[in-house]
Amino acid sequence: MSSMSPADNLALEKALAIKPEEIIDEITESGLRGLGGAGFPVGRKWRTVREARSDKKFVICNAEEGEPGTFKDRYLIENFPEMVIEGVLIAMHAVGAKQSYIYLRREYGKGYESLKKAVRGFPPGLIKKFGSPEVTLWKGPGGYICGEESALIESISGRRAEPQSRPPYPTEAGLFGHPTLINNVETLANVPLIFNMGAEKYRESFKKIFCVSGDVKKRGIYKAAPGVTLRELVFNHADGMKSAKRFKLALVGGVSGRVFSSDDLDLKLDYELFGNGAIIVLDESRSLRDTILNIAEFFAEESCGKCAPCRQGTSRFEAILKRKYKNKDGSKDMEVLKLLSTVMKDTSLCGLGRTATNVFDDIVKKFGQEVLMTS
Ligand code: SF4
């Protein structure tokens, strides 16, 4: 990955020289959207926090990268920590926040050190001119659910990391009840680029980071414009399959994402499809029923247990799959699994429960329910 370059604080200087509203106009003009998976327009989110009435506001950079198959945020904070910090500082200036947190995945020790060094390395004069904002590095307790916005806020507040119902949204009443802007690492790392290049040039040349892993020759991080196809990512960027075995499927957006079969290789990956940018590739030797079971075990383990549809649903799903695989019967079980999947999607409190069975649904739809018994 090449086009990111270390920050020289120029973007921050430029942003400080204009009014906060003008910064938000520039971000809006750039077309930047949330790159953690949601794809929400960043300018709109910043404006909501800017316009919220409160004597205190916060910015949180979400670096709790818990989705299997994603490692781009780790790459950015380890290699371009100044850009992340600069993005945080510009966001603070734009929304009117004096305090910010970078919420890091516990395992990202090297990233933590890089960020710490980068925070200390900002010129004191510039920071003073900026009103001496506070940037706190915060290590999460660990767990997939800590990356969910409201759970992350609970965690910083000293409570158990459990998702909360919305509304209110964090932009209205977030950390300690104050308006809070939450953006992920990749989103904030793009902010200095907008000020260095200008919104129009940035918009025309924007590239998203994809994490390609699994059965490809060159696993890694690749930048490509939205609209890139899976074929280009797998066969050009990642240099194709690692053995003579053919491509079977890819989990686009990680284990909570969607399944792309070989029929989908030429679909254009846009915001609605690429999610967080994780692409996990499986070759024809992989067992689909093992894939489904691994994912079911993962979500049963990671469910926080707060709401019944997910707490019961994920563990029942895992248990039924295991029983079905053992007994090798099961049209009745299949109906129950499908029903459970629908109920979890419709009634779970947060994204974990609502997406835990996406891969199961897609595999059954694309490959037929027989794969659960035979492959
Ligand atoms: S859906 Fe799952 S992870 Fe989310 S609140 Fe409910 S139990 Fe917790």
Coordinates of C-alpha atoms and ligand atoms in Angstrom, one line a residue:
M1 CA 0.0 0.0 0.0
S2 CA 1.6 3.2 -1.0
S3 CA -0.3 6.5 -1.2
M4 CA -0.5 7.2 2.5
S5 CA 2.4 9.5 3.5
P6 CA 3.5 10.5 7.0
A7 CA 1.9 13.7 8.2
D8 CA 3.9 16.9 8.5
N9 CA 1.2 18.7 10.4
L10 CA 0.4 20.8 7.3
A11 CA -3.2 19.6 7.2
L12 CA -3.6 20.6 10.9
E13 CA -2.2 24.0 10.2
K14 CA -4.6 24.5 7.3
A15 CA -7.6 23.3 9.3
L16 CA -6.7 25.6 12.2
A17 CA -6.6 28.6 9.9
I18 CA -10.3 28.2 8.9
K19 CA -13.5 28.2 10.9
P20 CA -14.9 24.9 12.2
E21 CA -17.9 25.2 9.9
E22 CA -15.6 25.5 7.0
I23 CA -13.7 22.4 8.0
I24 CA -17.0 20.5 8.0
D25 CA -17.9 22.0 4.6
E26 CA -14.6 20.7 3.3
I27 CA -15.2 17.2 4.7
T28 CA -18.7 17.2 3.2
E29 CA -17.4 18.3 -0.1
S30 CA -14.7 15.5 -0.1
G31 CA -17.5 12.9 0.0
L32 CA -15.7 11.0 2.9
R33 CA -17.9 8.3 4.4
G34 CA -17.4 6.2 7.5
L35 CA -14.9 3.4 6.6
G36 CA -15.5 1.2 9.6
G37 CA -18.4 -0.6 7.8
A38 CA -21.4 1.8 8.1
G39 CA -20.5 4.2 5.3
F40 CA -22.3 7.1 6.9
P41 CA -21.5 10.5 5.4
V42 CA -18.8 11.9 7.7
G43 CA -19.6 15.6 7.2
R44 CA -23.2 15.1 8.3
K45 CA -22.1 13.3 11.4
W46 CA -19.6 16.0 12.3
R47 CA -22.2 18.8 11.7
T48 CA -24.7 17.1 14.0
V49 CA -22.1 17.1 16.8
R50 CA -21.0 20.6 16.0
E51 CA -24.6 21.9 16.2
A52 CA -25.5 19.9 19.4
R53 CA -25.8 22.2 22.4
S54 CA -23.6 21.2 25.3
D55 CA -20.8 22.7 27.3
K56 CA -18.7 19.5 26.7
K57 CA -18.2 17.3 23.7
F58 CA -15.9 14.4 22.9
V59 CA -14.3 12.7 20.0
I60 CA -13.5 9.0 20.1
C61 CA -11.4 7.2 17.5
N62 CA -12.5 3.6 17.4
A63 CA -9.5 1.4 17.1
E64 CA -11.1 -1.7 18.6
E65 CA -10.7 -3.8 15.4
G66 CA -12.3 -7.0 16.5
E67 CA -13.7 -8.4 13.3
P68 CA -11.8 -11.5 12.1
G69 CA -10.1 -10.7 8.8
T70 CA -9.6 -7.0 9.5
F71 CA -6.1 -5.6 10.2
K72 CA -6.1 -2.2 8.4
D73 CA -6.5 -0.1 11.5
R74 CA -3.6 -1.9 13.1
Y75 CA -1.5 -1.2 10.0
L76 CA -2.4 2.5 10.1
I77 CA -1.8 3.1 13.8
E78 CA 1.5 1.3 13.6
N79 CA 2.8 3.0 10.5
F80 CA 0.9 6.3 10.2
P81 CA 0.1 7.3 13.8
E82 CA 0.6 11.0 13.1
M83 CA -2.1 10.9 10.5
V84 CA -4.6 9.3 12.9
I85 CA -3.8 11.9 15.6
E86 CA -4.0 14.7 13.2
G87 CA -7.4 13.5 12.0
V88 CA -8.5 13.3 15.7
L89 CA -7.3 16.9 16.3
I90 CA -9.0 18.3 13.2
A91 CA -12.2 16.5 14.2
M92 CA -12.0 18.0 17.7
H93 CA -11.5 21.5 16.4
A94 CA -14.4 21.0 13.9
V95 CA -17.0 19.8 16.5
G96 CA -15.8 21.9 19.4
A97 CA -14.4 19.1 21.6
K98 CA -11.5 19.6 24.1
Q99 CA -11.2 15.9 25.0
S100 CA -10.7 12.8 22.9
Y101 CA -10.1 9.1 23.3
I102 CA -8.4 6.6 21.0
Y103 CA -10.0 3.3 22.0
L104 CA -7.5 0.6 21.2
R105 CA -7.8 -3.1 21.0
R106 CA -5.9 -4.6 23.9
E107 CA -3.6 -6.7 21.7
Y108 CA -2.4 -3.7 19.7
G109 CA 0.6 -3.0 21.9
K110 CA 2.9 -1.8 19.1
G111 CA 0.2 0.5 17.9
Y112 CA -0.3 1.9 21.4
E113 CA 3.4 2.7 21.5
S114 CA 3.4 4.3 18.1
L115 CA 0.5 6.5 19.0
K116 CA 2.0 7.5 22.3
K117 CA 5.2 8.6 20.5
A118 CA 3.2 10.5 17.9
V119 CA 1.1 12.4 20.5
R120 CA 4.3 13.5 22.2
G121 CA 5.9 14.4 18.9
F122 CA 3.4 17.1 17.9
P123 CA 5.0 20.6 18.1
P124 CA 4.0 22.1 21.4
G125 CA 3.5 25.5 19.8
L126 CA 1.0 24.1 17.4
I127 CA -0.8 22.2 20.2
K128 CA -0.9 25.4 22.3
K129 CA -2.3 27.4 19.4
F130 CA -5.0 24.7 19.2
G131 CA -6.0 25.2 22.8
S132 CA -4.1 22.2 24.3
P133 CA -6.6 19.5 23.6
E134 CA -6.4 16.2 25.5
V135 CA -5.9 13.0 23.6
T136 CA -6.2 9.9 25.8
L137 CA -5.1 6.5 24.7
W138 CA -7.5 3.9 26.1
K139 CA -7.0 0.2 26.0
G140 CA -10.3 -1.8 25.8
P141 CA -10.9 -4.9 27.9
G142 CA -10.9 -7.1 24.8
G143 CA -13.9 -8.6 23.0
Y144 CA -15.7 -8.2 19.7
I145 CA -18.5 -6.2 21.2
C146 CA -16.2 -3.4 22.5
G147 CA -16.1 -2.1 18.9
E148 CA -19.8 -1.4 18.9
E149 CA -20.2 2.4 19.5
S150 CA -22.5 2.4 22.6
A151 CA -20.6 -0.6 24.2
L152 CA -17.4 1.3 23.7
I153 CA -18.8 4.4 25.4
E154 CA -20.0 2.2 28.3
S155 CA -16.5 0.7 28.6
I156 CA -14.8 4.1 28.8
S157 CA -17.4 5.2 31.3
G158 CA -16.3 2.3 33.6
R159 CA -19.2 0.1 33.0
R160 CA -19.5 -3.3 31.3
A161 CA -19.1 -3.1 27.6
E162 CA -22.7 -3.7 26.6
P163 CA -24.6 -2.1 23.7
Q164 CA -27.4 0.3 24.6
S165 CA -30.7 1.0 22.8
R166 CA -30.9 4.0 20.6
P167 CA -32.0 6.7 20.5
P168 CA -30.4 8.7 21.9
Y169 CA -27.5 8.4 19.5
P170 CA -23.9 9.2 20.7
T171 CA -24.0 12.4 18.5
E172 CA -26.7 13.6 20.9
A173 CA -25.9 12.0 24.2
G174 CA -22.7 9.9 24.1
L175 CA -19.8 9.7 26.5
F176 CA -20.8 10.9 30.0
G177 CA -24.1 12.0 28.5
H178 CA -22.4 14.6 26.2
P179 CA -22.5 14.8 22.4
T180 CA -19.8 12.5 21.0
L181 CA -18.3 12.0 17.6
I182 CA -17.1 8.4 17.0
N183 CA -15.2 7.6 13.8
N184 CA -13.0 4.7 13.1
V185 CA -9.2 4.8 12.5
E186 CA -9.3 4.6 8.7
T187 CA -11.9 7.4 8.5
L188 CA -9.9 9.8 10.7
A189 CA -6.6 8.9 8.9
N190 CA -8.2 10.2 5.7
V191 CA -8.9 13.6 7.1
P192 CA -5.4 15.0 6.8
L193 CA -5.3 13.9 3.1
I194 CA -8.4 16.0 2.4
F195 CA -6.7 19.1 3.7
N196 CA -3.4 18.3 2.0
M197 CA -5.0 17.5 -1.4
G198 CA -8.1 19.7 -1.4
A199 CA -11.6 18.2 -1.2
E200 CA -12.1 17.9 -5.0
K201 CA -8.8 16.1 -5.8
Y202 CA -9.3 13.9 -2.8
R203 CA -12.8 12.9 -3.9
E204 CA -11.6 12.0 -7.4
S205 CA -8.6 9.9 -6.2
F206 CA -10.1 8.3 -3.1
K207 CA -9.1 4.7 -2.4
K208 CA -10.4 2.4 0.3
I209 CA -8.2 -0.1 2.2
F210 CA -9.1 -3.8 1.7
C211 CA -7.6 -6.5 3.9
V212 CA -7.3 -9.7 1.8
S213 CA -6.6 -12.9 3.7
G214 CA -7.2 -16.6 3.5
D215 CA -6.2 -18.9 0.6
V216 CA -4.5 -16.3 -1.6
K217 CA -0.9 -16.0 -2.6
K218 CA -0.3 -12.5 -1.2
R219 CA -2.3 -11.8 1.9
G220 CA -2.2 -8.2 2.8
I221 CA -3.5 -4.7 2.7
Y222 CA -4.5 -3.2 -0.7
K223 CA -5.9 0.2 -1.7
A224 CA -8.6 0.4 -4.4
A225 CA -11.3 2.7 -5.4
P226 CA -14.9 1.8 -4.5
G227 CA -16.3 -0.1 -7.4
V228 CA -13.3 -2.5 -7.6
T229 CA -14.4 -6.1 -8.2
L230 CA -13.5 -9.1 -6.1
R231 CA -11.8 -10.6 -9.1
E232 CA -9.4 -7.6 -9.2
L233 CA -8.7 -7.8 -5.5
V234 CA -8.1 -11.5 -5.4
F235 CA -6.5 -12.2 -8.8
N236 CA -4.6 -8.9 -9.4
H237 CA -3.8 -7.4 -6.0
A238 CA -3.4 -10.6 -4.0
D239 CA -1.9 -12.5 -7.0
G240 CA -4.6 -15.2 -7.1
M241 CA -5.1 -18.5 -5.2
K242 CA -2.1 -19.8 -3.2
S243 CA -2.4 -23.3 -4.7
A244 CA -3.8 -25.0 -7.7
K245 CA -7.2 -25.2 -5.9
R246 CA -9.9 -23.0 -7.3
F247 CA -11.6 -20.1 -5.7
K248 CA -14.7 -21.2 -3.8
L249 CA -16.0 -18.1 -2.0
A250 CA -15.1 -15.0 -0.2
L251 CA -16.5 -13.5 3.0
V252 CA -16.8 -9.9 2.1
G253 CA -17.0 -7.7 5.2
G254 CA -15.6 -10.5 7.5
V255 CA -17.5 -13.2 9.3
S256 CA -20.5 -10.9 9.7
G257 CA -20.4 -9.9 6.1
R258 CA -21.8 -11.4 2.9
V259 CA -20.7 -14.5 0.9
F260 CA -19.5 -14.0 -2.7
S261 CA -19.3 -17.1 -4.8
S262 CA -17.4 -17.4 -8.2
D263 CA -20.6 -16.0 -9.8
D264 CA -20.1 -12.8 -7.9
L265 CA -16.4 -12.2 -8.8
D266 CA -17.3 -9.3 -11.2
L267 CA -19.7 -7.5 -8.9
K268 CA -18.6 -4.0 -8.1
L269 CA -17.8 -3.5 -4.5
D270 CA -19.4 -0.3 -3.4
Y271 CA -20.0 1.0 0.1
E272 CA -23.1 -1.1 0.5
L273 CA -21.1 -4.3 -0.3
F274 CA -17.5 -3.9 1.0
G275 CA -18.5 -3.1 4.7
N276 CA -15.3 -2.9 6.7
G277 CA -13.1 -4.0 3.8
A278 CA -12.2 -7.5 5.1
I279 CA -12.1 -10.1 2.3
I280 CA -11.5 -13.7 3.5
V281 CA -10.9 -16.0 0.6
L282 CA -11.6 -19.8 0.7
D283 CA -10.6 -22.3 -1.9
E284 CA -12.5 -25.4 -3.0
S285 CA -10.8 -27.6 -0.4
R286 CA -12.5 -25.8 2.5
S287 CA -15.5 -27.3 4.2
L288 CA -18.5 -25.0 4.1
R289 CA -20.1 -26.8 7.1
D290 CA -16.9 -26.2 9.1
T291 CA -16.9 -22.6 8.1
I292 CA -20.5 -22.2 9.2
L293 CA -19.8 -24.0 12.5
N294 CA -16.6 -21.9 13.2
I295 CA -18.5 -18.7 12.7
A296 CA -21.4 -19.9 14.9
E297 CA -18.9 -20.8 17.7
F298 CA -17.3 -17.4 17.4
F299 CA -20.5 -15.5 17.8
A300 CA -21.8 -17.7 20.6
E301 CA -18.5 -16.9 22.4
E302 CA -18.6 -13.2 21.7
S303 CA -22.3 -12.5 22.4
C304 CA -22.4 -10.1 25.4
G305 CA -25.5 -11.8 26.7
K306 CA -27.6 -8.7 27.2
C307 CA -30.5 -9.5 25.0
A308 CA -32.3 -12.9 24.7
P309 CA -32.5 -13.2 20.9
C310 CA -28.7 -13.1 20.6
R311 CA -27.8 -14.7 23.9
Q312 CA -30.1 -17.7 23.4
G313 CA -30.0 -17.6 19.6
T314 CA -26.2 -17.8 19.1
S315 CA -25.8 -20.7 21.6
R316 CA -28.8 -22.6 20.2
F317 CA -27.6 -22.1 16.7
E318 CA -24.2 -23.6 17.6
A319 CA -25.8 -26.5 19.5
I320 CA -28.2 -27.3 16.7
L321 CA -25.5 -27.2 14.0
K322 CA -23.3 -29.6 16.1
R323 CA -26.3 -32.0 16.6
K324 CA -27.1 -31.8 13.0
Y325 CA -23.6 -32.6 11.9
K326 CA -23.4 -35.5 14.3
N327 CA -26.7 -37.1 13.5
K328 CA -26.5 -36.4 9.8
D329 CA -30.3 -36.0 9.6
G330 CA -32.2 -32.9 9.7
S331 CA -34.7 -31.2 7.5
K332 CA -36.4 -30.3 10.8
D333 CA -33.2 -28.8 12.2
M334 CA -32.8 -26.8 9.0
E335 CA -36.2 -25.2 9.5
V336 CA -35.3 -24.3 13.0
L337 CA -32.0 -22.8 12.0
K338 CA -33.6 -20.6 9.4
L339 CA -36.3 -19.5 11.8
L340 CA -33.6 -18.7 14.5
S341 CA -31.7 -16.7 11.9
T342 CA -34.7 -14.6 11.0
V343 CA -35.6 -14.0 14.7
M344 CA -32.1 -13.0 15.6
K345 CA -31.9 -10.6 12.6
D346 CA -35.2 -9.0 13.5
T347 CA -35.0 -8.7 17.2
S348 CA -31.4 -8.5 18.4
L349 CA -30.4 -5.3 20.1
C350 CA -27.2 -4.7 18.2
G351 CA -25.3 -5.6 15.0
L352 CA -23.7 -8.7 16.5
G353 CA -26.9 -10.6 16.8
R354 CA -28.3 -9.1 13.6
T355 CA -25.4 -10.2 11.5
A356 CA -24.2 -13.4 13.2
T357 CA -26.1 -15.7 10.7
N358 CA -25.4 -13.7 7.5
V359 CA -22.8 -16.3 6.3
F360 CA -25.1 -19.2 7.1
D361 CA -28.0 -17.6 5.2
D362 CA -25.8 -16.8 2.2
I363 CA -24.1 -20.2 2.0
V364 CA -27.4 -22.0 2.2
K365 CA -28.8 -19.7 -0.5
K366 CA -25.9 -19.9 -2.9
F367 CA -24.7 -23.5 -2.4
G368 CA -27.9 -25.3 -1.2
Q369 CA -28.7 -26.6 2.3
E370 CA -27.1 -30.0 1.4
V371 CA -23.7 -28.4 2.0
L372 CA -24.4 -28.6 5.7
M373 CA -24.3 -32.4 5.4
T374 CA -21.8 -33.1 2.7
S375 CA -19.1 -30.4 2.3
Ligands
SF4_1 S1 -27.2 -8.6 20.1 FE1 -25.8 -9.9 21.3 S2 -24.0 -8.6 21.5 FE2 -25.7 -7.3 21.0 S3 -26.6 -6.6 22.9 FE3 -27.7 -8.4 22.3 S4 -26.6 -10.1 23.3 FE4 -25.3 -8.3 23.4

